[in-house]
């Protein structure tokens, strides 16, 4: 895999950049302290809490445009500056030095989400170009790195920035949350900036692989989405990532009925379990996809068939409100991880279209953004587990039809 030293250095840089490109996973660590100190309403706090995710998901086409126009290094350095100023402005708002209107803070977080998405896209794009023979493993490990960013920063917060419930009159010299926000601004910015000096596409001849059933190269953008493979992948991510995000965001509410005592500890345990399952599945199934695709000539879409079946089984049992949610948290986290770990490799596999990867992945990010909003709206009003099962069966049929179509159309 690492036949040349530059490829190893670029690989490590991609993992570093990915690990500091997940502001949406870090927000729950300090979010409650932020809205308590700034005295926001529940509605205002809910708007701010989704700002990073909105910045990440809806900025995909803009991020790909920047990457194509500026290149990897300039895009990373721009992202580094935006991340720093985004968190720095939030910290100064928290300190009372800037207006505390929730819409201003929402804008700050949207900017940090956009910067994180741009830097992560740079890492993914270089990995998909540098490791064609081991693309699934390289991309899977990169997405796994961002998947555990919340876990890494939560442990740093517990170790170095311990604080009890924040009082309004706490001085900044004693306020761990303020110092943690400054730490995020510096560490994320420096991580992306440092990686910009080493992350690059390494030009060397890839190892020959077995012929597969790849289709001719597809055009990018909207034309990619309306292609059967692109549309099937978009719909699959809409369901798997949409339901996965809603489950994670509402895990505390789901657990209230079964664990009224010590809810905080149980909730944090499930969040940690979700992070670990998410991380492990991204790396494992990314590598498995390489074996299936390159060694056996089997479509990576079969991994999504397995993921959707696992999601359907989980939702079926969750509808009965079991006391122990541990196995279902693991299954849903695995489905979530597969989606992010395997989808980028599928996009690049189609016609070996490396140049169009950034643009196509940017458009594909609309799927989790729209899916999470759709299922979040349904969560409190309908039987989300039943609707999720119906969605899963529809997606399963779509995937099988696309796989059948791949097998019946001769490869170019």
Short mmCIF file of C-alpha atoms in Angstrom, two decimals:
data_model
loop_
_atom_site.label_atom_id
_atom_site.label_comp_id
_atom_site.label_asym_id
_atom_site.label_seq_id
_atom_site.Cartn_x
_atom_site.Cartn_y
_atom_site.Cartn_z
CA UNK A 1 0.00 0.00 0.00
CA UNK A 2 2.80 2.42 0.89
CA UNK A 3 5.23 1.81 -1.98
CA UNK A 4 6.57 5.37 -1.82
CA UNK A 5 7.42 7.47 1.29
CA UNK A 6 5.34 10.45 0.07
CA UNK A 7 2.24 8.25 0.00
CA UNK A 8 2.73 7.30 3.67
CA UNK A 9 3.23 10.94 4.68
CA UNK A 10 0.16 11.99 2.71
CA UNK A 11 -1.87 9.15 4.26
CA UNK A 12 -0.97 10.21 7.81
CA UNK A 13 -1.73 13.83 6.96
CA UNK A 14 -5.17 12.83 5.66
CA UNK A 15 -5.95 11.04 8.93
CA UNK A 16 -4.82 14.08 10.94
CA UNK A 17 -6.90 16.46 8.85
CA UNK A 18 -9.96 14.22 9.06
CA UNK A 19 -9.70 13.95 12.85
CA UNK A 20 -9.87 17.74 13.27
CA UNK A 21 -12.53 18.26 10.57
CA UNK A 22 -15.58 17.18 12.56
CA UNK A 23 -16.99 20.21 14.44
CA UNK A 24 -20.46 18.65 14.20
CA UNK A 25 -19.27 15.73 16.36
CA UNK A 26 -17.62 18.03 18.93
CA UNK A 27 -20.58 20.36 19.59
CA UNK A 28 -22.38 18.05 22.10
CA UNK A 29 -19.34 18.32 24.41
CA UNK A 30 -19.88 22.02 25.18
CA UNK A 31 -23.29 22.80 23.66
CA UNK A 32 -25.29 22.67 26.90
CA UNK A 33 -22.87 25.04 28.66
CA UNK A 34 -23.07 27.44 25.72
CA UNK A 35 -26.83 27.86 25.62
CA UNK A 36 -27.14 27.99 29.43
CA UNK A 37 -24.63 30.83 29.72
CA UNK A 38 -26.13 32.76 26.80
CA UNK A 39 -29.68 32.16 28.10
CA UNK A 40 -31.18 30.92 24.85
CA UNK A 41 -34.63 29.39 24.58
CA UNK A 42 -35.04 25.72 23.71
CA UNK A 43 -35.94 26.64 20.14
CA UNK A 44 -32.90 28.90 19.75
CA UNK A 45 -30.62 26.23 21.21
CA UNK A 46 -32.00 23.61 18.80
CA UNK A 47 -31.28 25.89 15.83
CA UNK A 48 -27.69 26.46 16.95
CA UNK A 49 -27.14 22.74 17.65
CA UNK A 50 -27.82 21.84 14.00
CA UNK A 51 -25.78 24.70 12.51
CA UNK A 52 -22.52 22.73 12.14
CA UNK A 53 -24.34 19.85 10.49
CA UNK A 54 -26.06 22.26 8.09
CA UNK A 55 -22.70 23.82 7.23
CA UNK A 56 -21.19 20.39 6.58
CA UNK A 57 -24.00 18.89 4.52
CA UNK A 58 -25.25 21.77 2.39
CA UNK A 59 -21.83 23.13 1.45
CA UNK A 60 -20.78 20.08 -0.57
CA UNK A 61 -20.98 21.62 -4.08
CA UNK A 62 -19.25 24.79 -2.85
CA UNK A 63 -16.46 22.75 -1.26
CA UNK A 64 -15.90 20.75 -4.45
CA UNK A 65 -15.86 23.99 -6.48
CA UNK A 66 -13.19 25.44 -4.18
CA UNK A 67 -11.12 22.26 -4.39
CA UNK A 68 -11.23 22.30 -8.19
CA UNK A 69 -10.41 26.02 -8.42
CA UNK A 70 -7.87 26.46 -5.60
CA UNK A 71 -6.37 23.00 -5.26
CA UNK A 72 -5.76 20.99 -2.10
CA UNK A 73 -3.23 23.19 -0.31
CA UNK A 74 -4.99 26.54 -0.75
CA UNK A 75 -8.36 25.03 0.17
CA UNK A 76 -6.90 23.55 3.35
CA UNK A 77 -5.28 26.83 4.37
CA UNK A 78 -8.51 28.71 3.77
CA UNK A 79 -10.37 26.11 5.85
CA UNK A 80 -7.79 26.45 8.62
CA UNK A 81 -8.40 30.19 8.85
CA UNK A 82 -12.20 29.85 8.80
CA UNK A 83 -12.19 27.15 11.51
CA UNK A 84 -10.03 29.32 13.76
CA UNK A 85 -12.14 32.45 13.40
CA UNK A 86 -15.39 30.48 13.70
CA UNK A 87 -14.55 28.96 17.08
CA UNK A 88 -12.78 32.15 18.21
CA UNK A 89 -15.92 34.20 17.55
CA UNK A 90 -18.02 31.64 19.43
CA UNK A 91 -15.60 31.84 22.37
CA UNK A 92 -15.78 35.65 22.45
CA UNK A 93 -19.57 35.49 22.28
CA UNK A 94 -19.51 33.06 25.20
CA UNK A 95 -17.27 35.52 27.08
CA UNK A 96 -19.75 38.36 26.53
CA UNK A 97 -17.48 40.39 24.26
CA UNK A 98 -19.71 39.97 21.21
CA UNK A 99 -23.52 40.08 20.78
CA UNK A 100 -25.06 36.79 21.88
CA UNK A 101 -27.92 36.62 19.37
CA UNK A 102 -28.41 32.99 18.44
CA UNK A 103 -28.51 33.72 14.70
CA UNK A 104 -25.00 35.20 14.82
CA UNK A 105 -23.70 32.10 16.60
CA UNK A 106 -25.55 29.95 14.07
CA UNK A 107 -23.62 31.69 11.29
CA UNK A 108 -20.32 31.10 13.13
CA UNK A 109 -21.07 27.38 13.40
CA UNK A 110 -22.21 27.11 9.78
CA UNK A 111 -18.84 28.56 8.78
CA UNK A 112 -16.95 26.04 10.93
CA UNK A 113 -19.05 23.23 9.44
CA UNK A 114 -18.28 24.45 5.93
CA UNK A 115 -14.55 24.63 6.70
CA UNK A 116 -14.58 21.14 8.21
CA UNK A 117 -16.38 19.75 5.16
CA UNK A 118 -13.90 21.40 2.78
CA UNK A 119 -10.82 20.07 4.60
CA UNK A 120 -12.34 16.58 4.91
CA UNK A 121 -13.14 16.57 1.19
CA UNK A 122 -9.49 17.40 0.44
CA UNK A 123 -8.40 14.41 2.53
CA UNK A 124 -10.89 12.06 0.85
CA UNK A 125 -10.00 13.26 -2.64
CA UNK A 126 -6.27 12.68 -2.15
CA UNK A 127 -6.83 9.26 -0.59
CA UNK A 128 -9.01 8.13 -3.49
CA UNK A 129 -6.33 9.22 -5.96
CA UNK A 130 -3.27 7.91 -4.12
CA UNK A 131 -4.48 4.41 -3.21
CA UNK A 132 -6.40 3.05 -6.17
CA UNK A 133 -5.67 -0.58 -5.30
CA UNK A 134 -6.60 -0.07 -1.62
CA UNK A 135 -9.09 2.74 -2.08
CA UNK A 136 -11.74 1.29 0.22
CA UNK A 137 -9.29 0.81 3.09
CA UNK A 138 -7.73 4.26 2.68
CA UNK A 139 -11.07 6.04 2.42
CA UNK A 140 -12.56 3.90 5.20
CA UNK A 141 -9.76 4.74 7.61
CA UNK A 142 -10.05 8.43 6.73
CA UNK A 143 -13.78 8.49 7.39
CA UNK A 144 -13.14 6.48 10.57
CA UNK A 145 -10.75 9.18 11.72
CA UNK A 146 -13.40 11.88 11.50
CA UNK A 147 -15.88 9.47 13.08
CA UNK A 148 -13.90 9.36 16.32
CA UNK A 149 -13.12 13.08 16.46
CA UNK A 150 -15.89 13.57 19.01
CA UNK A 151 -14.50 10.73 21.11
CA UNK A 152 -10.96 12.18 20.98
CA UNK A 153 -12.00 15.71 21.92
CA UNK A 154 -14.41 14.48 24.62
CA UNK A 155 -11.54 12.64 26.31
CA UNK A 156 -9.37 15.77 26.06
CA UNK A 157 -12.22 17.77 27.57
CA UNK A 158 -12.65 15.31 30.45
CA UNK A 159 -8.92 15.27 31.16
CA UNK A 160 -7.82 18.88 30.67
CA UNK A 161 -10.97 20.98 30.86
CA UNK A 162 -12.98 19.56 33.75
CA UNK A 163 -15.86 21.73 34.89
CA UNK A 164 -19.08 21.41 36.82
CA UNK A 165 -22.34 23.12 35.91
CA UNK A 166 -21.38 26.63 34.76
CA UNK A 167 -22.54 29.58 36.81
CA UNK A 168 -23.38 32.78 34.93
CA UNK A 169 -20.89 34.88 36.92
CA UNK A 170 -17.96 32.48 36.55
CA UNK A 171 -14.80 34.38 35.59
CA UNK A 172 -13.12 33.46 32.34
CA UNK A 173 -9.90 32.51 34.12
CA UNK A 174 -11.86 29.72 35.83
CA UNK A 175 -14.20 28.87 32.97
CA UNK A 176 -13.13 25.57 31.40
CA UNK A 177 -15.65 25.87 28.55
CA UNK A 178 -14.15 29.17 27.35
CA UNK A 179 -10.67 27.68 27.39
CA UNK A 180 -11.94 24.57 25.58
CA UNK A 181 -13.43 26.72 22.79
CA UNK A 182 -10.10 28.51 22.39
CA UNK A 183 -8.37 25.12 22.38
CA UNK A 184 -10.69 23.92 19.60
CA UNK A 185 -9.95 27.03 17.54
CA UNK A 186 -6.19 26.55 17.84
CA UNK A 187 -5.96 22.75 17.62
CA UNK A 188 -8.33 22.29 14.67
CA UNK A 189 -6.79 25.19 12.78
CA UNK A 190 -3.22 23.98 13.37
CA UNK A 191 -4.14 20.38 12.49
CA UNK A 192 -5.57 21.40 9.11
CA UNK A 193 -2.75 23.88 8.44
CA UNK A 194 -0.05 21.32 9.27
CA UNK A 195 -1.65 18.71 7.04
CA UNK A 196 -1.76 21.17 4.14
CA UNK A 197 2.03 20.99 3.81
CA UNK A 198 2.08 17.21 3.33
CA UNK A 199 -1.28 16.18 1.84
CA UNK A 200 -1.12 15.85 -1.91
CA UNK A 201 -1.88 13.53 -4.80
CA UNK A 202 1.12 11.23 -5.28
CA UNK A 203 1.72 10.30 -8.92
CA UNK A 204 2.78 6.67 -9.32
CA UNK A 205 1.59 3.76 -11.44
CA UNK A 206 -1.06 1.66 -9.66
CA UNK A 207 -0.93 -2.10 -9.46
CA UNK A 208 -3.05 -3.86 -12.10
CA UNK A 209 -6.34 -5.23 -10.83
CA UNK A 210 -8.85 -7.77 -12.01
CA UNK A 211 -11.47 -6.53 -14.47
CA UNK A 212 -14.81 -5.74 -12.87
CA UNK A 213 -18.28 -4.84 -14.01
CA UNK A 214 -17.64 -1.08 -13.87
CA UNK A 215 -19.73 1.03 -16.20
CA UNK A 216 -18.25 3.65 -18.56
CA UNK A 217 -17.24 6.89 -16.88
CA UNK A 218 -20.21 8.96 -15.80
CA UNK A 219 -20.56 12.71 -15.92
CA UNK A 220 -20.52 14.58 -12.64
CA UNK A 221 -23.04 16.68 -10.77
CA UNK A 222 -26.75 16.32 -11.44
CA UNK A 223 -26.15 13.85 -14.29
CA UNK A 224 -24.40 11.56 -11.83
CA UNK A 225 -27.35 11.69 -9.43
CA UNK A 226 -29.91 10.76 -12.07
CA UNK A 227 -27.85 7.75 -13.17
CA UNK A 228 -29.22 4.49 -11.63
CA UNK A 229 -26.09 3.89 -9.54
CA UNK A 230 -25.84 7.48 -8.34
CA UNK A 231 -29.56 7.70 -7.58
CA UNK A 232 -29.56 4.37 -5.71
CA UNK A 233 -26.59 5.48 -3.64
CA UNK A 234 -28.20 8.86 -2.87
CA UNK A 235 -31.46 7.22 -1.75
CA UNK A 236 -29.57 4.68 0.37
CA UNK A 237 -27.61 7.40 2.17
CA UNK A 238 -30.83 9.37 2.64
CA UNK A 239 -32.26 6.48 4.66
CA UNK A 240 -29.24 4.97 6.43
CA UNK A 241 -27.57 8.24 7.43
CA UNK A 242 -30.83 10.07 8.04
CA UNK A 243 -32.15 7.44 10.47
CA UNK A 244 -28.70 6.94 12.00
CA UNK A 245 -28.28 10.63 12.78
CA UNK A 246 -31.79 10.94 14.24
CA UNK A 247 -31.19 7.87 16.44
CA UNK A 248 -27.94 9.31 17.75
CA UNK A 249 -29.35 12.80 18.30
CA UNK A 250 -32.39 11.47 20.20
CA UNK A 251 -30.73 8.59 22.08
CA UNK A 252 -31.33 10.35 25.40
CA UNK A 253 -35.05 10.66 24.74
CA UNK A 254 -35.23 7.03 23.55
CA UNK A 255 -33.51 5.81 26.72
CA UNK A 256 -35.77 7.75 29.11
CA UNK A 257 -38.44 5.08 29.05
CA UNK A 258 -36.06 2.24 29.93
CA UNK A 259 -33.38 3.97 32.05
CA UNK A 260 -35.02 6.74 34.11
CA UNK A 261 -32.23 6.40 36.71
CA UNK A 262 -28.64 7.35 35.85
CA UNK A 263 -29.76 8.44 32.40
CA UNK A 264 -26.70 10.60 31.76
CA UNK A 265 -24.24 7.73 32.26
CA UNK A 266 -26.27 5.33 30.08
CA UNK A 267 -26.65 7.96 27.36
CA UNK A 268 -22.92 8.70 27.29
CA UNK A 269 -22.19 4.98 27.16
CA UNK A 270 -24.40 4.59 24.08
CA UNK A 271 -22.82 7.63 22.42
CA UNK A 272 -19.36 6.13 23.01
CA UNK A 273 -20.57 2.76 21.72
CA UNK A 274 -22.02 4.42 18.62
CA UNK A 275 -18.73 6.24 17.96
CA UNK A 276 -16.66 3.07 18.29
CA UNK A 277 -19.01 1.01 16.10
CA UNK A 278 -19.11 3.79 13.54
CA UNK A 279 -15.31 4.04 13.43
CA UNK A 280 -14.65 0.28 13.28
CA UNK A 281 -17.22 -0.37 10.55
CA UNK A 282 -15.84 2.40 8.33
CA UNK A 283 -12.37 0.86 8.38
CA UNK A 284 -13.41 -2.82 8.28
CA UNK A 285 -16.04 -2.60 5.55
CA UNK A 286 -13.88 -0.19 3.57
CA UNK A 287 -11.17 -2.88 3.46
CA UNK A 288 -13.75 -5.60 2.77
CA UNK A 289 -15.00 -3.58 -0.18
CA UNK A 290 -11.49 -3.64 -1.66
CA UNK A 291 -11.37 -7.43 -1.44
CA UNK A 292 -14.82 -7.84 -2.99
CA UNK A 293 -14.23 -5.33 -5.76
CA UNK A 294 -10.62 -5.99 -6.77
CA UNK A 295 -10.05 -9.64 -5.89
CA UNK A 296 -13.47 -11.17 -6.51
CA UNK A 297 -15.07 -8.71 -8.93
CA UNK A 298 -18.13 -8.29 -6.68
CA UNK A 299 -19.91 -4.94 -6.45
CA UNK A 300 -19.47 -2.94 -3.25
CA UNK A 301 -23.22 -2.33 -3.36
CA UNK A 302 -23.67 -5.76 -1.75
CA UNK A 303 -22.23 -4.26 1.45
CA UNK A 304 -25.08 -1.74 1.40
CA UNK A 305 -27.56 -4.60 1.00
CA UNK A 306 -26.16 -6.06 4.23
CA UNK A 307 -26.27 -2.62 5.90
CA UNK A 308 -29.91 -1.99 4.98
CA UNK A 309 -30.95 -5.46 6.18
CA UNK A 310 -29.20 -4.78 9.50
CA UNK A 311 -31.04 -1.46 9.79
CA UNK A 312 -34.41 -3.10 9.11
CA UNK A 313 -33.75 -5.75 11.79
CA UNK A 314 -32.73 -3.08 14.30
CA UNK A 315 -35.81 -0.94 13.68
CA UNK A 316 -38.08 -3.99 13.90
CA UNK A 317 -36.82 -4.83 17.39
CA UNK A 318 -36.70 -1.19 18.51
CA UNK A 319 -40.41 -0.88 17.76
CA UNK A 320 -41.00 -3.29 20.68
CA UNK A 321 -39.12 -0.91 23.05
CA UNK A 322 -36.59 -3.44 24.42
CA UNK A 323 -34.90 -2.73 27.75
CA UNK A 324 -31.37 -3.24 26.41
CA UNK A 325 -30.62 -1.08 23.37
CA UNK A 326 -26.94 -2.03 23.16
CA UNK A 327 -27.12 -4.48 20.20
CA UNK A 328 -29.31 -2.09 18.22
CA UNK A 329 -27.03 0.87 18.89
CA UNK A 330 -24.18 -1.24 17.53
CA UNK A 331 -26.12 -2.32 14.43
CA UNK A 332 -27.26 1.22 13.62
CA UNK A 333 -23.76 2.59 14.18
CA UNK A 334 -22.42 -0.11 11.85
CA UNK A 335 -24.93 0.91 9.17
CA UNK A 336 -23.96 4.55 9.66
CA UNK A 337 -20.27 3.70 9.39
CA UNK A 338 -20.71 1.57 6.26
CA UNK A 339 -22.48 4.45 4.55
CA UNK A 340 -19.61 6.86 5.05
CA UNK A 341 -16.90 4.23 4.68
CA UNK A 342 -17.98 2.57 1.43
CA UNK A 343 -19.90 5.24 -0.50
CA UNK A 344 -16.84 7.36 -1.46
CA UNK A 345 -15.11 4.30 -2.93
CA UNK A 346 -18.21 3.43 -4.99
CA UNK A 347 -18.30 6.96 -6.40
CA UNK A 348 -14.66 6.73 -7.45
CA UNK A 349 -15.04 3.19 -8.83
CA UNK A 350 -17.60 4.26 -11.41
CA UNK A 351 -15.54 4.53 -14.57
CA UNK A 352 -12.46 5.24 -12.41
CA UNK A 353 -13.65 8.86 -12.36
CA UNK A 354 -11.11 10.43 -9.98
CA UNK A 355 -11.46 13.95 -11.36
CA UNK A 356 -15.20 14.02 -10.69
CA UNK A 357 -15.00 12.55 -7.19
CA UNK A 358 -15.01 15.84 -5.25
CA UNK A 359 -17.98 17.21 -7.17
CA UNK A 360 -20.01 14.00 -6.95
CA UNK A 361 -19.31 13.51 -3.24
CA UNK A 362 -20.28 17.12 -2.62
CA UNK A 363 -23.67 16.53 -4.20
CA UNK A 364 -24.02 13.22 -2.37
CA UNK A 365 -23.75 15.05 0.99
CA UNK A 366 -27.23 16.43 0.40
CA UNK A 367 -28.58 12.94 1.13
CA UNK A 368 -27.78 12.86 4.90
CA UNK A 369 -28.71 16.54 5.22
CA UNK A 370 -32.18 16.01 3.76
CA UNK A 371 -32.65 12.57 5.32
CA UNK A 372 -31.85 13.73 8.85
CA UNK A 373 -34.29 16.64 8.58
CA UNK A 374 -37.00 14.39 7.11
CA UNK A 375 -36.78 11.69 9.79
CA UNK A 376 -36.27 14.24 12.57
CA UNK A 377 -39.59 15.86 11.67
CA UNK A 378 -41.29 12.45 11.73
CA UNK A 379 -39.65 11.35 14.98
CA UNK A 380 -42.07 12.97 17.43
CA UNK A 381 -45.21 12.67 15.33
CA UNK A 382 -45.18 9.21 13.77
CA UNK A 383 -43.90 5.69 14.36
CA UNK A 384 -40.38 6.36 13.10
CA UNK A 385 -39.42 2.69 13.48
CA UNK A 386 -42.23 1.51 11.21
CA UNK A 387 -41.57 4.23 8.63
CA UNK A 388 -37.87 3.38 8.76
CA UNK A 389 -38.61 -0.28 8.02
CA UNK A 390 -40.75 0.64 5.02
CA UNK A 391 -38.01 2.93 3.76
CA UNK A 392 -35.46 0.16 4.22
CA UNK A 393 -37.44 -2.37 2.19
CA UNK A 394 -37.85 0.12 -0.66
CA UNK A 395 -34.12 0.88 -0.69
CA UNK A 396 -33.31 -2.84 -0.58
CA UNK A 397 -35.36 -3.44 -3.74
CA UNK A 398 -33.68 -0.47 -5.46
CA UNK A 399 -30.19 -1.75 -4.60
CA UNK A 400 -30.93 -5.26 -5.85
CA UNK A 401 -32.31 -3.90 -9.13
CA UNK A 402 -29.19 -1.78 -9.69
CA UNK A 403 -26.91 -4.74 -8.89
CA UNK A 404 -28.88 -6.91 -11.32
CA UNK A 405 -28.56 -4.20 -13.97
CA UNK A 406 -24.78 -4.08 -13.43
CA UNK A 407 -24.52 -7.84 -13.98
CA UNK A 408 -26.59 -7.84 -17.16
CA UNK A 409 -24.89 -4.89 -18.90
CA UNK A 410 -21.55 -5.87 -20.48
CA UNK A 411 -18.57 -3.96 -19.12
CA UNK A 412 -16.94 -1.43 -21.42
#
